Coordinates of C-alpha atoms and ligand atoms in Angstrom, one line a residue:
X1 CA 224.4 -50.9 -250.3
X2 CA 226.9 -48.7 -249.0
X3 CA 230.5 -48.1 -249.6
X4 CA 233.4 -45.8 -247.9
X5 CA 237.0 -44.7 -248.9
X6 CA 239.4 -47.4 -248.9
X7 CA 243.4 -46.9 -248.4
X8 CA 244.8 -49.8 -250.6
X9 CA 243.5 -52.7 -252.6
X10 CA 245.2 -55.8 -253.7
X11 CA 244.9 -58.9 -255.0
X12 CA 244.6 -61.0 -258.5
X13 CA 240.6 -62.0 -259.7
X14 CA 239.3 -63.4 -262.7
X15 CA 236.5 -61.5 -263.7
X16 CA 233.3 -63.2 -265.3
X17 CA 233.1 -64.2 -269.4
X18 CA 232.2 -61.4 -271.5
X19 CA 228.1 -60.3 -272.1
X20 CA 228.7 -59.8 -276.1
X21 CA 230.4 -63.2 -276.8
X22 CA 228.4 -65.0 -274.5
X23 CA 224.9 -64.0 -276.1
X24 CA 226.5 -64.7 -279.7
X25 CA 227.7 -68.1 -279.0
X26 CA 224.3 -68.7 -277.3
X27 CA 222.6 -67.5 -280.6
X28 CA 225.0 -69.1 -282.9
X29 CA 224.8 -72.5 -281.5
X30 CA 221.1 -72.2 -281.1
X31 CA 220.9 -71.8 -285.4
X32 CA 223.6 -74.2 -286.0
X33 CA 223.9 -78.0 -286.7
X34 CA 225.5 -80.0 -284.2
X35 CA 226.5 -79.2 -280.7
X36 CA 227.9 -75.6 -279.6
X37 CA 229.9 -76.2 -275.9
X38 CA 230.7 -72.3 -274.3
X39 CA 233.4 -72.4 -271.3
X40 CA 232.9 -68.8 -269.1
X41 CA 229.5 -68.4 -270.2
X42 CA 229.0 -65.1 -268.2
X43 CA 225.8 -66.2 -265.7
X44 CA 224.5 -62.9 -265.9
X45 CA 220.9 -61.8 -266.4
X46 CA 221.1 -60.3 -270.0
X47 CA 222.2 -63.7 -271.6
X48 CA 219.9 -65.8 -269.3
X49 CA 217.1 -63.8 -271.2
X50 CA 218.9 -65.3 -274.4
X51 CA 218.8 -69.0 -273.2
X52 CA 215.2 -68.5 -272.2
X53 CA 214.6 -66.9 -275.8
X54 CA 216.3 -69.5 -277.7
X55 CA 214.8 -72.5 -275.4
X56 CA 211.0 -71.1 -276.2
X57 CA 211.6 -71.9 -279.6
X58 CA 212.8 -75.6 -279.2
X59 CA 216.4 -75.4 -278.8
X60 CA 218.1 -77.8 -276.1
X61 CA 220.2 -76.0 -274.1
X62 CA 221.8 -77.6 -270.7
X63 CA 223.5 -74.5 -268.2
X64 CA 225.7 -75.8 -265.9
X65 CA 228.0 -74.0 -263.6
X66 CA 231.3 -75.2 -265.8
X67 CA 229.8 -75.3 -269.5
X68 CA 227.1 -74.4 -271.6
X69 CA 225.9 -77.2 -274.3
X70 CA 223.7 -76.4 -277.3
X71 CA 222.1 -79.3 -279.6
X72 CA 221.9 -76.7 -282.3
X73 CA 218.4 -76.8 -284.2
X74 CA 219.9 -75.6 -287.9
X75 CA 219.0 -72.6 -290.0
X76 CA 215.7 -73.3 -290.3
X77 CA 215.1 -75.8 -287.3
X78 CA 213.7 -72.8 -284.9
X79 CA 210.1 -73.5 -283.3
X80 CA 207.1 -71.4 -283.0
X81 CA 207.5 -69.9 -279.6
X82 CA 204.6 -71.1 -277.2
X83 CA 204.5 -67.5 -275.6
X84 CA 205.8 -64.0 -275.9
X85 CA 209.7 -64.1 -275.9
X86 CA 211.1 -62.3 -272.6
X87 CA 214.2 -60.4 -273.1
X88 CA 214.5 -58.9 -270.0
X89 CA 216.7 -55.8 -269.6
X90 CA 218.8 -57.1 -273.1
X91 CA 219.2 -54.6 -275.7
X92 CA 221.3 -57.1 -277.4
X93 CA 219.0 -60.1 -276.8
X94 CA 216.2 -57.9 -278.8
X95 CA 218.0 -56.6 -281.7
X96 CA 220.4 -59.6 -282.4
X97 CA 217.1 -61.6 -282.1
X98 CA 215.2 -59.6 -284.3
X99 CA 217.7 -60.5 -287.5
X100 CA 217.2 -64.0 -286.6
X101 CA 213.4 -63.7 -286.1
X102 CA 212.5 -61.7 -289.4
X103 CA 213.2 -65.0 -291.4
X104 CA 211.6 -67.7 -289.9
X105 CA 209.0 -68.9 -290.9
X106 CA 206.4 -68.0 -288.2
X107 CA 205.4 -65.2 -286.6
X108 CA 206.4 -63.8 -282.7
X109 CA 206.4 -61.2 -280.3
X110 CA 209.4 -59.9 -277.9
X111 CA 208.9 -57.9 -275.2
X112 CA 211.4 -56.6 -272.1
X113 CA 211.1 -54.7 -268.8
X114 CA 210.3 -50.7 -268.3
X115 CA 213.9 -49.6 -269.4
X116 CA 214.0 -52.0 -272.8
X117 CA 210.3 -50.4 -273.7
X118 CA 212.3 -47.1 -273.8
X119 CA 214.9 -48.3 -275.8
X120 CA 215.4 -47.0 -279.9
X121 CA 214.0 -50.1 -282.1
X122 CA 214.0 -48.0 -285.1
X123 CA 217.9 -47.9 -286.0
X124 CA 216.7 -52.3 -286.6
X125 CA 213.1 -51.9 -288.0
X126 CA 214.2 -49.7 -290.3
X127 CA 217.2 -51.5 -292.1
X128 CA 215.2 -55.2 -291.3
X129 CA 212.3 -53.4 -293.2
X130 CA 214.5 -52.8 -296.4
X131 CA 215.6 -56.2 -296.6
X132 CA 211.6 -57.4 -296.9
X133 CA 211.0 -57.9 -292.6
X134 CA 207.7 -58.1 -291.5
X135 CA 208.4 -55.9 -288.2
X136 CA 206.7 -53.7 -285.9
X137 CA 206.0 -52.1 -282.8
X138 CA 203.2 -53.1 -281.8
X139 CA 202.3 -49.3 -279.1
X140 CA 203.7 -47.5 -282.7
X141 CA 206.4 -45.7 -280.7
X142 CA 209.8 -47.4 -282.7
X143 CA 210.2 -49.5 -279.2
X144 CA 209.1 -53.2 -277.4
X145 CA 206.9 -54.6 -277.7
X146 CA 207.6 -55.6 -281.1
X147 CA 205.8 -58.2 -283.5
X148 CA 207.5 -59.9 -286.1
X149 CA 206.5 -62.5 -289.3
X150 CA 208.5 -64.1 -290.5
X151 CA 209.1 -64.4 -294.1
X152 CA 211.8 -64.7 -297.2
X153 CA 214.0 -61.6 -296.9
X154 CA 216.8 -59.8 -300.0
X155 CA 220.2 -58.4 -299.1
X156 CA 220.8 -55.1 -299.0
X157 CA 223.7 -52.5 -298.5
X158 CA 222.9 -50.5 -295.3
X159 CA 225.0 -47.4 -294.5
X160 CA 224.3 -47.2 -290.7
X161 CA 223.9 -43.8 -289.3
X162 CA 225.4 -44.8 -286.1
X163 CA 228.3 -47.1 -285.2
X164 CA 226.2 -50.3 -283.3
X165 CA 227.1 -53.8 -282.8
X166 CA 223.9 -54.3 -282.3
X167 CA 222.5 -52.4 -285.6
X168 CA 225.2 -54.4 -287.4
X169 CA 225.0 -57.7 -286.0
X170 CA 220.8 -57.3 -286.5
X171 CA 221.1 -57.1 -290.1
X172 CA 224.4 -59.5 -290.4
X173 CA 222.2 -62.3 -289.3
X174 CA 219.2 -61.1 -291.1
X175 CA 221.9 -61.7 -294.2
X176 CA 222.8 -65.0 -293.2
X177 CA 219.0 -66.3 -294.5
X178 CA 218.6 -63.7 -297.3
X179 CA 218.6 -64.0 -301.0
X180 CA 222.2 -62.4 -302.0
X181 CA 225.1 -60.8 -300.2
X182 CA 224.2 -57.8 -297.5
X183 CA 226.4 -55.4 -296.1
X184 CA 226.7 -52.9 -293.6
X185 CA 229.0 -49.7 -293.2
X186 CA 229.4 -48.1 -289.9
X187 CA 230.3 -44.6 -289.2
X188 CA 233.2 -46.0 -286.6
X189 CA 233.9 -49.6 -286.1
X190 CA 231.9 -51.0 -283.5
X191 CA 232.6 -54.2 -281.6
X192 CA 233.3 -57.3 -284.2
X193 CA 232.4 -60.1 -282.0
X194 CA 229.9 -60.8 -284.8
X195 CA 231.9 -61.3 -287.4
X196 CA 234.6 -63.2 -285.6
X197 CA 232.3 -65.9 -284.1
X198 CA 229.8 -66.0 -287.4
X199 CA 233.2 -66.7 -289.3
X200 CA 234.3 -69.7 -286.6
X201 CA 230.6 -71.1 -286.8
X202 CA 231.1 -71.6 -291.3
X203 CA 229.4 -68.0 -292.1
X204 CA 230.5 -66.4 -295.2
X205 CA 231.5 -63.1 -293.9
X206 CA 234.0 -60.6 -294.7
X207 CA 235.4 -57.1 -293.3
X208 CA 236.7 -54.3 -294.5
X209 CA 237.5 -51.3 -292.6
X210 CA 233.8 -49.9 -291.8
X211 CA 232.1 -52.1 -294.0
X212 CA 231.0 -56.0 -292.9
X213 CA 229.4 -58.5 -295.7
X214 CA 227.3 -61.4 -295.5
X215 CA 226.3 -63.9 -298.0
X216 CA 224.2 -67.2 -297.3
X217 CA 225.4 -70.5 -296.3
X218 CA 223.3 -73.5 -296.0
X219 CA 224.7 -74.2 -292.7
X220 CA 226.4 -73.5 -289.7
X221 CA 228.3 -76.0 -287.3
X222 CA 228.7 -76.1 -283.7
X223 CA 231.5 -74.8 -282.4
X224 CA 234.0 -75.1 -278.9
X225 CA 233.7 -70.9 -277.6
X226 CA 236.0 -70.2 -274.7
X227 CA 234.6 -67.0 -273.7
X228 CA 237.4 -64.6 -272.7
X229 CA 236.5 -62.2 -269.3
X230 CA 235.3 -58.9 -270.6
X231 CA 236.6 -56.4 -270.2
X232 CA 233.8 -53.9 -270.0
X233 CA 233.4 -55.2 -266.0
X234 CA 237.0 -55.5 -265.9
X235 CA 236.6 -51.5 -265.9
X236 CA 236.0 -51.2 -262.9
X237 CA 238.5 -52.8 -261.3
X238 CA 241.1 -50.9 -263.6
X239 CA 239.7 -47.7 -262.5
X240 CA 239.4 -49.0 -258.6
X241 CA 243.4 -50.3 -259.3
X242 CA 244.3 -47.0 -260.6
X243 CA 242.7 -44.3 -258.2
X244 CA 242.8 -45.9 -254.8
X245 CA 245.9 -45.5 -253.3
X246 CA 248.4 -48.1 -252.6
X247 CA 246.7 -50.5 -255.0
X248 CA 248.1 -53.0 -257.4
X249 CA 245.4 -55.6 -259.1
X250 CA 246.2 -58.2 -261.4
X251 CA 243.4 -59.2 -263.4
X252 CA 243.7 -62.0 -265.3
X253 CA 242.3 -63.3 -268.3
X254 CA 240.6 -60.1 -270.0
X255 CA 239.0 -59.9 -273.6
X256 CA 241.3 -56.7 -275.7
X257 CA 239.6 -57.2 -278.9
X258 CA 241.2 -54.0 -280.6
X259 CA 237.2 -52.9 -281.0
X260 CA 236.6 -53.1 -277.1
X261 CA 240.1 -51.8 -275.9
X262 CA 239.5 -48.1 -276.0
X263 CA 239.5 -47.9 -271.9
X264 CA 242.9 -49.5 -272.0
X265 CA 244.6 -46.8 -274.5
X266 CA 242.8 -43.9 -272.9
X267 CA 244.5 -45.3 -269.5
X268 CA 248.2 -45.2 -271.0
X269 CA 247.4 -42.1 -272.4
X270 CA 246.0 -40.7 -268.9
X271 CA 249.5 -41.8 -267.8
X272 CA 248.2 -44.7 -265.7
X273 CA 250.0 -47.3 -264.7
X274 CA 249.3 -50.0 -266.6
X275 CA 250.6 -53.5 -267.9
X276 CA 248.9 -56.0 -270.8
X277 CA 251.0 -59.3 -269.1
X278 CA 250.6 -62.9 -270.8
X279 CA 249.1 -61.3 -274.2
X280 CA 247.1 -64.4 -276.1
X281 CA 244.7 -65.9 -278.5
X282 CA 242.0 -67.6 -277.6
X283 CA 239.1 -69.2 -279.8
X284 CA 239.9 -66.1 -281.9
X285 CA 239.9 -63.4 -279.5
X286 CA 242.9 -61.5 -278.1
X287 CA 243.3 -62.0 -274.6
X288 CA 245.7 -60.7 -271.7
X289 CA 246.0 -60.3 -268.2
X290 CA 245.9 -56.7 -266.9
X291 CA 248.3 -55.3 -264.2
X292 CA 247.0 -51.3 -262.4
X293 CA 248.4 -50.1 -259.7
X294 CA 247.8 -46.4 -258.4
X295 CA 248.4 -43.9 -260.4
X296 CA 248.9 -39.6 -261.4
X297 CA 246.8 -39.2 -263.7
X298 CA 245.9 -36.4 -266.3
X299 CA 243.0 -35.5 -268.1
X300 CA 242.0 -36.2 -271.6
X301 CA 239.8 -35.6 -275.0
X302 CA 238.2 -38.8 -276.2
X303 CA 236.2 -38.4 -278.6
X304 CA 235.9 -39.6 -282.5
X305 CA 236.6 -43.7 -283.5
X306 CA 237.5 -44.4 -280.3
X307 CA 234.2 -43.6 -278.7
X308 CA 232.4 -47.5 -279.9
X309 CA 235.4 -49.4 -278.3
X310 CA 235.0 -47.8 -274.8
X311 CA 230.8 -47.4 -275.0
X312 CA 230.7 -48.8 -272.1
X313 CA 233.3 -47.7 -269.8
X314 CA 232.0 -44.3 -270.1
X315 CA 230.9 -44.2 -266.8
X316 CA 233.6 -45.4 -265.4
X317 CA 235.9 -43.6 -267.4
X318 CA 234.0 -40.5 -265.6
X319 CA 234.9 -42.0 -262.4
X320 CA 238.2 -42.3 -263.7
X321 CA 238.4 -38.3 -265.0
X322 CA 237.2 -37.2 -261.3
X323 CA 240.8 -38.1 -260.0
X324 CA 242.6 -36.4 -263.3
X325 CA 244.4 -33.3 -263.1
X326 CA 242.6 -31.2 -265.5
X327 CA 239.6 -30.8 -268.0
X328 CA 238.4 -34.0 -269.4
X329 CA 236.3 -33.9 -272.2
X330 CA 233.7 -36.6 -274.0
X331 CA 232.4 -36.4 -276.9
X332 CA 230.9 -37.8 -280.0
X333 CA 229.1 -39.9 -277.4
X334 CA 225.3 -39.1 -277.8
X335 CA 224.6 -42.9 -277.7
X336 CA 225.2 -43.0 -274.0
X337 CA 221.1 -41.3 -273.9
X338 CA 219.7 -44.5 -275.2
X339 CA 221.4 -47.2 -273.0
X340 CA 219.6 -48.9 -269.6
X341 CA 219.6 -45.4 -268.3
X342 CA 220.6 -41.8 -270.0
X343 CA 224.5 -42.3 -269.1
X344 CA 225.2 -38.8 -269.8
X345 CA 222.1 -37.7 -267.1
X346 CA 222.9 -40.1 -264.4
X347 CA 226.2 -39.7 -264.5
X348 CA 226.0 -36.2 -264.4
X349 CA 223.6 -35.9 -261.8
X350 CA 225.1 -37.8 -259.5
X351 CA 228.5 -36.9 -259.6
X352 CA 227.5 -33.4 -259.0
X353 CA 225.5 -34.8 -255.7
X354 CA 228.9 -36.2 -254.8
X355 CA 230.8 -32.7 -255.1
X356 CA 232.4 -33.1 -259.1
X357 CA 233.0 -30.7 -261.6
X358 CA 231.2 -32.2 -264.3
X359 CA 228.6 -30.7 -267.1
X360 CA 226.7 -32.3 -269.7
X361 CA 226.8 -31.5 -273.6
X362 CA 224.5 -32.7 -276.3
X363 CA 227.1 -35.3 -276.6
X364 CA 228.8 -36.1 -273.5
X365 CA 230.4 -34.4 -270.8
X366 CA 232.9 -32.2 -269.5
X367 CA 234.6 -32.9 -266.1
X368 CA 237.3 -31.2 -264.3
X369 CA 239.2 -33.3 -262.1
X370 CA 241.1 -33.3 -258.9
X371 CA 238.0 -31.7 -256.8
X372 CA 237.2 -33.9 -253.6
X373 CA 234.3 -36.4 -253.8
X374 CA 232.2 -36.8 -250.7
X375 CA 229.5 -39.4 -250.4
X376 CA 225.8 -38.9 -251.0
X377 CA 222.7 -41.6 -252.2
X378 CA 222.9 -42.7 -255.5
X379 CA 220.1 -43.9 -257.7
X380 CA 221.4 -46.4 -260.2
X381 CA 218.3 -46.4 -262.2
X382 CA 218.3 -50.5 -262.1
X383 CA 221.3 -49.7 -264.7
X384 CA 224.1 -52.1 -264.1
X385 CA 227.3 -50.3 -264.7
X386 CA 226.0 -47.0 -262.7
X387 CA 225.6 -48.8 -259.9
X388 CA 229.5 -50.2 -260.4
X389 CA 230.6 -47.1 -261.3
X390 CA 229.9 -45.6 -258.1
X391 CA 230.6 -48.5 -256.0
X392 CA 233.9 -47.5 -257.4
X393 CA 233.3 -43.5 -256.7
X394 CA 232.6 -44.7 -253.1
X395 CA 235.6 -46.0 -252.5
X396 CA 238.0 -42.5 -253.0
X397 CA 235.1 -40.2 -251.6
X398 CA 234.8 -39.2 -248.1
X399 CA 231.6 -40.4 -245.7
X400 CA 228.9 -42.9 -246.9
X401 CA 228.3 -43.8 -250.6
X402 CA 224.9 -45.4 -250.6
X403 CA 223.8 -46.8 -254.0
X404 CA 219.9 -47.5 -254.2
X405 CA 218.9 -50.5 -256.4
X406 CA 222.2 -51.9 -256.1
X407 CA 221.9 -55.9 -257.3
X408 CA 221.1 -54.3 -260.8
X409 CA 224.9 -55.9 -261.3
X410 CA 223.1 -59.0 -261.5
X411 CA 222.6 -58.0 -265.2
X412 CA 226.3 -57.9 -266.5
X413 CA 228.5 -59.5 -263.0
X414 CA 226.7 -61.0 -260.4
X415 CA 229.5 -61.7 -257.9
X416 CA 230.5 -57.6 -258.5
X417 CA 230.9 -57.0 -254.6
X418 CA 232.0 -60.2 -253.4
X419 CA 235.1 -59.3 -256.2
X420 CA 234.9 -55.7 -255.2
X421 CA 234.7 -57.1 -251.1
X422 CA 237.6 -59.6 -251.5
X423 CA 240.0 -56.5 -253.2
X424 CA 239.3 -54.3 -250.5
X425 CA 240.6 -56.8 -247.6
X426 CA 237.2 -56.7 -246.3
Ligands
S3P501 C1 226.7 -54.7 -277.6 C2 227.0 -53.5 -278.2 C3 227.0 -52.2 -277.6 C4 227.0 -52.2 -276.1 C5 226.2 -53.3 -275.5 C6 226.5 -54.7 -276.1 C7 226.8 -55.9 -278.3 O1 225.8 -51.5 -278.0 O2 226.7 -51.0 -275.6 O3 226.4 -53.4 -274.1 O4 226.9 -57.0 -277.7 O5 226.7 -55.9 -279.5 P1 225.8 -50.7 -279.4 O6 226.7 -51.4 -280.3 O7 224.4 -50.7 -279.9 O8 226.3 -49.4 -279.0

């Protein structure tokens, strides 16, 4: 797919339901009594791999266009699954999962594609382990395939050594069937969609600062979840907003849980132009249409708490510090190795190829903006939000941007160039 510079973008979208709450209310309704309906289910591959786990092991679930319905199975109303569970490119689908899987009672295996058998199982064997799990990798190398029994498990208190949703959210629901109350403390907060939706669904949960708690119920109910847009794909129409020129987007209807708003502080403090409009609640989530429009921008340090609510955006945020006046650096972001690709390598990599000044550190990156782009073939390494990123990247840099493997979007926002198309006047 290629892409070329672009002198103005305009326009008001309403970008697809976010990937975090969408696999949750998928997994929530899945374990709970009664029936679960999810408006903005985001239609992307990652929580498809979700449906397809859940519906191996019994669970009704009907996926229409306009509305997801879940006759929830109950706690302990899970079936055998027939076959291996796919998870696909999910490295939420495997973790969250995992919690769940370690206390039923039979036994499974979970397997993904190429880039999920790289993927860090540890940082969940380890604290599942503690608790009583029965859970291994099955090649002995801390990643997928993994087999897991199934049996009675014990709370525990878990200080995590890194500041995961998925780490947290593994052993939160692990907690929900164990004997006694389990807690985790994270280093930073990381993204509390957990807690939030387990809380709506009749968990008995609890936060406090770094530290979420668990303690048994003997039931969940189905719940209504209106999944807000999220904001992590939102990003890139931000970024696009603020560095083409002559731009103003609206986007409307955009998740800024304070845990997942980081990109949105970093751009006021870039001196973007920015506006949260129509700021809201909904089914327990803060909410708010976002107005960019081209921008000055200056560079920044981010770096510290901040780095779990913008995980994501890094890339983007790269992007973003190509068109800065000044030295950006990121850091405290060694995480962004073990995503769908090594973030910090790809990004790196091919930014250079497109003429940046950008350098990798054992933790992120240093980038020194303001130097033309020009286009060159980019490799997204199947790994959806490189491929946006520079789909992005293609539009302020001079020549041809081609990006190889492009439809990886599929994984997070499938109709990312028809949006992308559409703002451009194309
Ligand atoms: C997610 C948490 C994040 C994020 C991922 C989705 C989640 O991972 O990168 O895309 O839904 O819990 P970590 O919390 O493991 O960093």
């Amino acid at each position: 797919m290629i892409f070329t510079k672009k002198s103005s973008m305009k326009g008001k979208i309403s970008i697809p339901g976010d990937k975090s709450i969408s696999h949750r209310a998928i997994m929530f309704g899945s374990i709970a009594e009664g029936t679960t309906e999810i408006t903005n289910f985001l239609q992307g591959a990652d929580c498809l791999s979700t449906i397809d786990c859940f519906s191996k092991m019994g669970v009704e679930i009907e996926n229409k266009a306009d509305k997801v319905t879940i006759k929830g199975n109950g706690l302990h109303g899970l079936k055998a699954p027939k076959e291996m569970l796919d998870v696909g490119n999910s490295g939420t689908t495997t973790r969250l999962i995992s919690g769940i899987l370690a206390a039923q009672s039979f036994s499974c295996t979970l397997n993904g594609d190429e880039s999920i058998q790289k993927r860090p199982m540890k940082r969940i064997i380890k604290p599942l382990s503690l608790m009583g799990a029965d859970i291994k990798s099955m090649r002995g190398n801390d990643c997928a395939p993994l087999e897991i029994h199934g049996t009675t498990l014990h709370g525990i208190h878990y200080d995590s050594p890194v500041a995961s949703a998925q780490v947290k959210s593994a052993i939160l629901l692990a907690g929900l069937y164990a004997k006694g109350e389990t807690s985790v403390t994270e280093p930073y907060l990381s993204r509390n969609h957990t807690e939030l939706m387990l809380k709506c669904f009749g968990a008995d949960i609890s936060s406090n600062d770094t530290t979420a708690t668990i303690k048994p119920v003997t039931r969940l109910t189905g719940q209504k979840v209106i999944v807000p847009g999220d904001i992590s794909s939102a990003a890139y129409f931000i970024v696009a907003g603020l560095v083409v020129p002559n731009s103003e987007i609206l986007i409307e209807n955009v998740g800024i849980n304070p845990t997942r708003d980081g990109i949105i502080r970093i751009v006021k403090q870039m001196g973007g132009n920015i506006e949260l409009l129509n700021e809201r609640t909904v089914a327990g989530e803060a909410v708010a249409d976002i107005f960019v429009k081209s921008s000055d921008l200056k560079a920044v340090t981010i770096s510290g708490n901040i780095i779990p609510t913008l995980i994501d955006e890094i890339p983007i945020i790269a992007i973003l510090a190509c068109m800065a006046e000044g030295e950006t650096v990121i850091k405290d972001a060694a995480e962004l190795k073990v995503k769908e690709s090594n973030r910090i390598d790809v990004m790196v990599n091919n930014l250079s190829k497109m003429g940046a000044d950008i350098r990798a550190t054992d933790d992120g990156m240093i980038i020194t903006g303001c130097k033309p782009l020009h286009g060159a073939t980019i490799n997204s390494n199947a790994d959806h939000r490189i491929a946006m990123s520079f789909a992005i990247a293609g539009l302020v840099a001079d020549g041809e941007t081609e990006i190889v493997d492009a439809d990886c979007v599929k994984i997070s926002y499938p109709d990312f160039y028809n949006d992308l198309e559409y703002l451009v006047g194309a």
